[in-house]
mmCIF file of C-alpha atoms in Angstrom:
data_model
loop_
_atom_site.group_PDB
_atom_site.id
_atom_site.type_symbol
_atom_site.label_atom_id
_atom_site.label_comp_id
_atom_site.label_asym_id
_atom_site.label_seq_id
_atom_site.Cartn_x
_atom_site.Cartn_y
_atom_site.Cartn_z
ATOM 1 C CA GLY A 15 153.061 49.464 142.865
ATOM 2 C CA ARG A 16 152.452 46.503 145.139
ATOM 3 C CA PRO A 17 153.962 46.639 148.701
ATOM 4 C CA ILE A 18 157.050 44.586 149.234
ATOM 5 C CA VAL A 19 156.520 41.838 151.829
ATOM 6 C CA ILE A 20 159.429 40.585 153.843
ATOM 7 C CA ILE A 21 159.161 36.966 154.993
ATOM 8 C CA MET A 22 160.861 36.260 158.323
ATOM 9 C CA VAL A 23 162.671 32.949 158.829
ATOM 10 C CA ASP A 24 161.161 32.456 162.278
ATOM 11 C CA SER A 25 157.493 32.984 161.168
ATOM 12 C CA GLY A 26 156.283 29.455 161.906
ATOM 13 C CA SER A 27 159.220 27.855 160.096
ATOM 14 C CA HIS A 28 161.938 25.418 161.119
ATOM 15 C CA VAL A 29 165.030 25.291 158.943
ATOM 16 C CA ASP A 30 167.912 22.932 159.639
ATOM 17 C CA PRO A 31 171.520 23.256 158.382
ATOM 18 C CA LEU A 32 172.304 21.220 155.286
ATOM 19 C CA PRO A 33 173.820 17.800 156.094
ATOM 20 C CA GLU A 34 177.438 17.050 155.319
ATOM 21 C CA PRO A 35 178.243 15.750 151.777
ATOM 22 C CA GLY A 36 177.780 12.003 151.451
ATOM 23 C CA THR A 37 175.034 11.698 154.089
ATOM 24 C CA GLU A 38 173.049 8.600 153.239
ATOM 25 C CA TYR A 39 169.267 8.027 153.012
ATOM 26 C CA ASP A 40 167.186 5.310 151.523
ATOM 27 C CA VAL A 41 164.990 7.801 149.638
ATOM 28 C CA VAL A 42 165.417 11.485 148.824
ATOM 29 C CA VAL A 43 162.224 13.263 147.739
ATOM 30 C CA SER A 44 162.304 16.629 145.979
ATOM 31 C CA GLY A 45 159.200 18.566 147.166
ATOM 32 C CA ALA A 46 157.298 18.617 150.464
ATOM 33 C CA GLY A 47 153.818 19.340 149.163
ATOM 34 C CA PRO A 48 150.986 16.780 149.657
ATOM 35 C CA VAL A 49 152.511 14.236 147.283
ATOM 36 C CA GLY A 50 156.028 14.430 148.754
ATOM 37 C CA LEU A 51 154.683 14.261 152.295
ATOM 38 C CA MET A 52 152.474 11.365 151.461
ATOM 39 C CA ILE A 53 155.411 9.479 149.972
ATOM 40 C CA GLY A 54 157.514 10.319 152.973
ATOM 41 C CA CYS A 55 154.858 9.146 155.435
ATOM 42 C CA TYR A 56 154.466 5.837 153.657
ATOM 43 C CA MET A 57 158.232 5.286 153.391
ATOM 44 C CA GLN A 58 158.785 6.037 157.086
ATOM 45 C CA SER A 59 155.893 3.829 158.142
ATOM 46 C CA GLN A 60 157.590 0.948 156.273
ATOM 47 C CA GLY A 61 160.936 1.557 157.920
ATOM 48 C CA VAL A 62 162.470 3.270 154.901
ATOM 49 C CA ARG A 63 164.666 6.271 155.913
ATOM 50 C CA CYS A 64 163.488 9.263 153.972
ATOM 51 C CA VAL A 65 164.329 12.977 153.641
ATOM 52 C CA LEU A 66 162.291 15.645 151.862
ATOM 53 C CA ILE A 67 163.916 18.674 150.187
ATOM 54 C CA ASP A 68 161.769 21.773 149.782
ATOM 55 C CA PRO A 69 162.556 25.462 149.015
ATOM 56 C CA HIS A 70 159.691 26.855 151.128
ATOM 57 C CA LEU A 71 160.245 27.926 154.725
ATOM 58 C CA LYS A 72 157.159 26.143 155.982
ATOM 59 C CA ASN A 73 153.919 24.460 154.843
ATOM 60 C CA GLY A 74 151.651 26.420 152.566
ATOM 61 C CA ASP A 75 149.218 29.012 153.993
ATOM 62 C CA GLY A 76 146.635 28.968 151.136
ATOM 63 C CA SER A 77 144.033 26.383 150.260
ATOM 64 C CA LYS A 78 145.230 25.770 146.646
ATOM 65 C CA ALA A 79 143.372 22.597 145.767
ATOM 66 C CA ALA A 80 139.993 22.855 147.399
ATOM 67 C CA VAL A 81 138.255 19.439 147.124
ATOM 68 C CA THR A 82 139.663 16.032 148.237
ATOM 69 C CA MET A 83 137.978 12.988 146.700
ATOM 70 C CA PRO A 84 137.020 9.714 148.539
ATOM 71 C CA ARG A 85 139.810 7.718 146.991
ATOM 72 C CA SER A 86 142.351 10.270 148.204
ATOM 73 C CA PHE A 87 141.041 10.045 151.728
ATOM 74 C CA GLU A 88 141.331 6.230 151.554
ATOM 75 C CA MET A 89 144.993 6.608 150.598
ATOM 76 C CA LEU A 90 145.591 9.280 153.300
ATOM 77 C CA GLU A 91 144.058 6.957 155.910
ATOM 78 C CA ARG A 92 146.780 4.339 155.038
ATOM 79 C CA VAL A 93 149.218 6.648 156.882
ATOM 80 C CA GLY A 94 146.709 7.562 159.558
ATOM 81 C CA VAL A 95 145.431 11.027 158.591
ATOM 82 C CA GLY A 96 142.480 10.544 156.197
ATOM 83 C CA THR A 97 139.647 10.559 158.705
ATOM 84 C CA ALA A 98 141.204 13.448 160.688
ATOM 85 C CA ILE A 99 141.424 15.616 157.538
ATOM 86 C CA ALA A 100 137.868 14.706 156.416
ATOM 87 C CA ASP A 101 136.519 15.714 159.852
ATOM 88 C CA VAL A 102 137.959 19.224 159.433
ATOM 89 C CA GLY A 103 136.434 19.811 155.981
ATOM 90 C CA ARG A 104 132.854 20.181 154.717
ATOM 91 C CA PRO A 105 131.104 17.572 152.501
ATOM 92 C CA ALA A 106 130.876 18.950 148.908
ATOM 93 C CA GLY A 107 127.611 17.237 148.021
ATOM 94 C CA LEU A 108 126.135 20.111 145.988
ATOM 95 C CA ALA A 109 127.168 22.079 142.923
ATOM 96 C CA ARG A 110 125.033 24.769 141.299
ATOM 97 C CA LEU A 111 125.364 27.086 138.292
ATOM 98 C CA GLY A 112 124.003 30.616 138.117
ATOM 99 C CA SER A 113 123.720 33.356 135.520
ATOM 100 C CA ASN A 114 121.808 36.637 134.987
ATOM 101 C CA GLY A 115 120.949 36.945 138.651
ATOM 102 C CA GLY A 116 119.487 33.511 139.178
ATOM 103 C CA TRP A 117 120.422 29.840 139.611
ATOM 104 C CA LEU A 118 120.040 27.690 136.531
ATOM 105 C CA GLY A 119 120.256 24.314 138.248
ATOM 106 C CA LYS A 120 122.161 22.113 140.664
ATOM 107 C CA ILE A 121 123.861 18.718 140.813
ATOM 108 C CA THR A 122 123.806 16.383 143.798
ATOM 109 C CA GLY A 123 124.679 12.715 144.514
ATOM 110 C CA PHE A 124 128.425 12.798 143.926
ATOM 111 C CA THR A 125 129.079 9.632 145.821
ATOM 112 C CA SER A 126 127.578 6.637 147.469
ATOM 113 C CA ALA A 127 128.192 4.911 150.816
ATOM 114 C CA ARG A 128 128.408 1.613 148.885
ATOM 115 C CA LEU A 129 131.571 2.897 147.170
ATOM 116 C CA SER A 130 133.468 4.530 150.074
ATOM 117 C CA GLN A 131 133.070 5.656 153.670
ATOM 118 C CA TYR A 132 134.238 9.085 152.521
ATOM 119 C CA VAL A 133 132.593 11.725 150.332
ATOM 120 C CA PRO A 134 134.067 14.543 148.231
ATOM 121 C CA THR A 135 135.069 17.099 150.872
ATOM 122 C CA ALA A 136 136.013 20.760 150.663
ATOM 123 C CA VAL A 137 139.195 21.152 152.662
ATOM 124 C CA GLY A 138 142.176 23.398 151.967
ATOM 125 C CA GLN A 139 145.447 21.867 150.785
ATOM 126 C CA ASN A 140 147.085 23.737 153.642
ATOM 127 C CA ILE A 141 145.059 21.561 156.067
ATOM 128 C CA VAL A 142 146.106 18.404 154.192
ATOM 129 C CA GLU A 143 149.764 19.449 154.295
ATOM 130 C CA ALA A 144 149.651 20.288 158.009
ATOM 131 C CA HIS A 145 148.255 16.866 158.915
ATOM 132 C CA LEU A 146 150.679 14.990 156.649
ATOM 133 C CA CYS A 147 153.682 17.011 157.868
ATOM 134 C CA ALA A 148 152.795 16.357 161.505
ATOM 135 C CA ARG A 149 152.396 12.595 160.798
ATOM 136 C CA TYR A 150 155.654 12.509 158.772
ATOM 137 C CA LEU A 151 157.678 14.093 161.591
ATOM 138 C CA GLU A 152 155.937 11.792 164.118
ATOM 139 C CA LEU A 153 157.157 8.820 162.051
ATOM 140 C CA GLY A 154 160.733 10.139 162.326
ATOM 141 C CA GLY A 155 161.017 11.721 158.884
ATOM 142 C CA LYS A 156 163.208 14.727 158.129
ATOM 143 C CA ILE A 157 162.540 17.813 155.993
ATOM 144 C CA LEU A 158 165.278 20.055 154.691
ATOM 145 C CA ARG A 159 163.530 23.360 154.095
ATOM 146 C CA ALA A 160 164.902 26.425 152.342
ATOM 147 C CA ALA A 161 166.740 24.053 149.973
ATOM 148 C CA ARG A 162 166.270 22.596 146.540
ATOM 149 C CA VAL A 163 167.524 19.673 144.441
ATOM 150 C CA THR A 164 169.790 20.829 141.608
ATOM 151 C CA GLY A 165 170.744 17.518 140.067
ATOM 152 C CA VAL A 166 170.611 13.684 140.234
ATOM 153 C CA SER A 167 173.266 11.347 138.950
ATOM 154 C CA GLU A 168 173.690 7.536 139.154
ATOM 155 C CA ASP A 169 176.588 6.246 141.245
ATOM 156 C CA ASP A 170 178.163 3.394 139.286
ATOM 157 C CA THR A 171 180.556 2.538 142.189
ATOM 158 C CA ALA A 172 177.664 1.326 144.312
ATOM 159 C CA ALA A 173 176.411 -1.383 141.980
ATOM 160 C CA ASP A 174 177.171 -4.065 144.528
ATOM 161 C CA GLU A 175 174.767 -2.381 146.967
ATOM 162 C CA GLY A 176 171.887 -2.557 144.486
ATOM 163 C CA GLY A 177 172.708 0.821 142.953
ATOM 164 C CA ARG A 178 172.680 4.340 144.545
ATOM 165 C CA CYS A 179 172.401 7.876 143.206
ATOM 166 C CA THR A 180 173.896 11.178 144.232
ATOM 167 C CA VAL A 181 171.459 14.064 144.810
ATOM 168 C CA ALA A 182 172.943 17.570 144.634
ATOM 169 C CA VAL A 183 171.254 20.057 146.940
ATOM 170 C CA GLU A 184 171.714 23.819 147.447
ATOM 171 C CA ARG A 185 170.489 26.364 149.931
ATOM 172 C CA TYR A 186 167.575 28.224 148.277
ATOM 173 C CA VAL A 187 164.562 30.048 149.688
ATOM 174 C CA TYR A 188 161.407 30.412 147.635
ATOM 175 C CA VAL A 189 158.691 32.983 148.425
ATOM 176 C CA ARG A 190 155.904 34.028 146.132
ATOM 177 C CA PRO A 191 156.555 37.429 144.440
ATOM 178 C CA PRO A 192 156.354 40.304 145.331
ATOM 179 C CA ALA A 193 157.559 39.033 148.719
ATOM 180 C CA GLN A 194 161.365 38.894 149.181
ATOM 181 C CA ALA A 195 163.310 36.001 150.556
ATOM 182 C CA PRO A 196 164.892 36.722 153.953
ATOM 183 C CA PRO A 197 168.562 36.709 154.729
ATOM 184 C CA LEU A 198 169.498 33.441 156.468
ATOM 185 C CA PRO A 199 171.223 33.303 159.874
ATOM 186 C CA PRO A 200 174.893 32.503 159.683
ATOM 187 C CA ALA A 201 174.357 29.005 161.084
ATOM 188 C CA LEU A 202 172.143 28.223 157.990
ATOM 189 C CA ALA A 203 174.290 30.023 155.474
ATOM 190 C CA ALA A 204 177.550 28.356 156.443
ATOM 191 C CA LEU A 205 177.034 25.382 154.134
ATOM 192 C CA THR A 206 175.334 26.522 150.866
ATOM 193 C CA SER A 207 175.428 23.199 148.991
ATOM 194 C CA THR A 208 175.811 19.514 149.588
ATOM 195 C CA SER A 209 175.246 16.050 148.060
ATOM 196 C CA LEU A 210 173.239 13.231 149.435
ATOM 197 C CA SER A 211 173.578 9.527 148.712
ATOM 198 C CA ALA A 212 170.310 7.612 148.198
ATOM 199 C CA ARG A 213 169.016 4.367 146.831
ATOM 200 C CA PHE A 214 166.155 6.230 145.176
ATOM 201 C CA ALA A 215 165.449 9.864 144.194
ATOM 202 C CA VAL A 216 161.775 10.865 143.773
ATOM 203 C CA GLY A 217 160.533 13.981 142.007
ATOM 204 C CA ALA A 218 157.449 15.491 143.672
ATOM 205 C CA ASP A 219 158.322 19.029 142.751
ATOM 206 C CA GLY A 220 155.831 19.853 140.018
ATOM 207 C CA LYS A 221 156.333 21.231 136.548
ATOM 208 C CA GLN A 222 159.863 22.551 137.135
ATOM 209 C CA SER A 223 161.036 19.258 138.591
ATOM 210 C CA MET A 224 164.889 19.072 138.714
ATOM 211 C CA VAL A 225 164.674 15.306 139.211
ATOM 212 C CA ARG A 226 162.804 14.888 135.909
ATOM 213 C CA GLU A 227 165.134 17.318 134.189
ATOM 214 C CA SER A 228 168.219 15.494 135.464
ATOM 215 C CA LEU A 229 166.903 12.201 134.032
ATOM 216 C CA GLY A 230 166.085 13.817 130.669
ATOM 217 C CA LEU A 231 162.334 13.403 131.004
ATOM 218 C CA GLY A 232 160.364 16.199 129.316
ATOM 219 C CA TYR A 233 157.250 17.966 130.573
ATOM 220 C CA GLU A 234 154.213 16.631 128.747
ATOM 221 C CA GLY A 235 151.658 19.209 130.028
ATOM 222 C CA HIS A 236 150.627 22.464 128.404
ATOM 223 C CA GLU A 237 150.677 26.168 129.272
ATOM 224 C CA TYR A 238 147.465 27.858 130.546
ATOM 225 C CA ALA A 239 147.425 31.372 129.215
ATOM 226 C CA GLN A 240 144.319 32.682 130.954
ATOM 227 C CA SER A 241 144.993 35.083 133.791
ATOM 228 C CA PHE A 242 142.877 34.519 136.885
ATOM 229 C CA PHE A 243 142.499 35.554 140.505
ATOM 230 C CA LEU A 244 142.481 33.175 143.466
ATOM 231 C CA ALA A 245 141.843 34.016 147.099
ATOM 232 C CA ASP A 246 140.839 32.566 150.376
ATOM 233 C CA VAL A 247 138.109 34.729 151.892
ATOM 234 C CA GLU A 248 136.746 34.409 155.429
ATOM 235 C CA LEU A 249 133.189 35.612 155.962
ATOM 236 C CA GLU A 250 131.765 36.797 159.234
ATOM 237 C CA GLU A 251 129.810 34.193 161.241
ATOM 238 C CA GLY A 252 126.350 33.556 159.820
ATOM 239 C CA VAL A 253 126.766 35.400 156.505
ATOM 240 C CA ALA A 254 127.063 32.205 154.370
ATOM 241 C CA GLU A 255 123.968 30.652 155.953
ATOM 242 C CA ALA A 256 121.968 33.886 155.548
ATOM 243 C CA THR A 257 122.742 34.036 151.833
ATOM 244 C CA GLY A 258 122.322 30.349 151.032
ATOM 245 C CA TRP A 259 126.025 29.752 150.283
ATOM 246 C CA GLU A 260 126.710 27.555 153.290
ATOM 247 C CA ARG A 261 127.606 24.359 151.494
ATOM 248 C CA GLY A 262 128.818 23.041 148.187
ATOM 249 C CA LEU A 263 130.326 24.634 145.048
ATOM 250 C CA HIS A 264 128.761 27.690 143.362
ATOM 251 C CA ALA A 265 129.686 28.814 139.842
ATOM 252 C CA VAL A 266 128.398 32.013 138.229
ATOM 253 C CA ILE A 267 128.731 33.091 134.550
ATOM 254 C CA GLU A 268 127.939 36.769 134.214
ATOM 255 C CA ALA A 269 126.612 38.567 131.115
ATOM 256 C CA ASP A 270 129.989 40.016 130.306
ATOM 257 C CA GLY A 271 131.555 36.562 130.266
ATOM 258 C CA ALA A 272 133.209 36.806 133.634
ATOM 259 C CA PHE A 273 133.368 33.519 135.577
ATOM 260 C CA LEU A 274 133.242 33.295 139.361
ATOM 261 C CA LEU A 275 133.503 30.170 141.501
ATOM 262 C CA PHE A 276 133.150 29.811 145.277
ATOM 263 C CA ILE A 277 133.426 26.777 147.533
ATOM 264 C CA ARG A 278 133.217 26.748 151.269
ATOM 265 C CA LEU A 279 136.156 25.132 153.003
ATOM 266 C CA GLN A 280 136.702 24.584 156.700
ATOM 267 C CA GLY A 281 135.033 27.075 159.057
ATOM 268 C CA ASN A 282 133.860 30.242 157.282
ATOM 269 C CA VAL A 283 136.639 30.167 154.709
ATOM 270 C CA PHE A 284 135.746 30.275 151.040
ATOM 271 C CA ARG A 285 138.036 29.409 148.119
ATOM 272 C CA THR A 286 137.230 31.939 145.392
ATOM 273 C CA TYR A 287 138.177 32.008 141.716
ATOM 274 C CA TYR A 288 137.570 34.856 139.185
ATOM 275 C CA CYS A 289 138.526 35.263 135.572
ATOM 276 C CA ALA A 290 137.380 37.336 132.584
ATOM 277 C CA ALA A 291 138.254 37.605 128.936
ATOM 278 C CA GLY A 292 141.272 39.866 128.344
ATOM 279 C CA MET A 293 142.233 39.858 132.026
ATOM 280 C CA GLU A 294 145.819 40.996 132.483
ATOM 281 C CA PRO A 295 148.221 39.911 135.284
ATOM 282 C CA GLU A 296 148.145 43.365 136.897
ATOM 283 C CA GLN A 297 144.372 42.976 137.320
ATOM 284 C CA CYS A 298 144.836 39.833 139.436
ATOM 285 C CA THR A 299 144.753 41.745 142.718
ATOM 286 C CA GLN A 300 142.306 42.388 145.517
ATOM 287 C CA GLU A 301 142.298 46.114 144.731
ATOM 288 C CA SER A 302 141.487 45.624 141.060
ATOM 289 C CA LEU A 303 138.657 43.162 141.817
ATOM 290 C CA SER A 304 137.160 45.487 144.434
ATOM 291 C CA GLU A 305 137.173 48.328 141.822
ATOM 292 C CA GLN A 306 135.282 46.189 139.288
ATOM 293 C CA ARG A 307 132.898 44.358 141.579
ATOM 294 C CA GLY A 308 132.689 46.610 144.649
ATOM 295 C CA PRO A 309 134.509 46.174 148.037
ATOM 296 C CA PRO A 310 133.881 42.923 149.889
ATOM 297 C CA GLN A 311 131.235 43.176 152.595
ATOM 298 C CA ARG A 312 131.644 41.487 155.969
ATOM 299 C CA ALA A 313 134.651 39.505 154.680
ATOM 300 C CA VAL A 314 138.411 39.246 155.209
ATOM 301 C CA TRP A 315 140.941 38.458 152.472
ATOM 302 C CA MET A 316 143.150 35.766 154.013
ATOM 303 C CA HIS A 317 145.416 34.534 151.252
ATOM 304 C CA LYS A 318 145.411 35.707 147.652
ATOM 305 C CA SER A 319 147.379 35.119 144.504
ATOM 306 C CA GLY A 320 147.046 36.051 140.833
ATOM 307 C CA THR A 321 148.741 33.924 138.251
ATOM 308 C CA ARG A 322 149.393 33.574 134.574
ATOM 309 C CA PRO A 323 151.954 30.948 133.561
#
């Protein structure tokens, strides 16, 4: 089976004790991904006291979303990080499709300088999160990590203050399986739940949003049943240039129906995607892919995950 990975609390993380029950904020945001961090940055920049609640121990390590569009950069620049993030990434001005050992065609001209100063740019979500998190903390914002929102209720007694809500929070650490959550130090485990008072509660916690569930709002999306493999792969210096993969997005459809997609992010890091008909969750591993396609040459697997909702 897969090796069990133990995540240490002090591996680049900073976790604070939960605040005492009744601690007041203007806005409580559930989720400290790009959306939650962006909301937090904007609130803090406008003098609105904000706290983010997130079950992860630190910002994400993997690229996840790989391309940021011009309009997103414009919004990010409103809180002072758009240009800095764009400078780290690579312009994604080319997309090409290949099959049967050759390239079928390419697409260019994704944007125009008349529309925006920015262009579609390949940059990992982890880079976006790191910049937003640094800016949010610089603005005086607070993140309660290793915690999650468990409920939201309206506080009828605060009607004369314009209305407030109570946000229930519990100590909870999330790590991606098969990794195991670490035991928390006594100072962090002393208070395992609390409640915060806020004028507004915002759900930026994805499909399983407890804010949305507490308000009785259903999930309107759909399940994606196809298994697939994602990984961040770092090539040795010069390999991408030598093989003609140095810029843009590259998609390949093989004769057996397998689909591969590669896009170069910052530095020599590539976001890779692979799927095939009948692919099972246990095949979403580096070992399985190496058996099918051969071991990677002159490359390092940095961050990988297989998923099937």
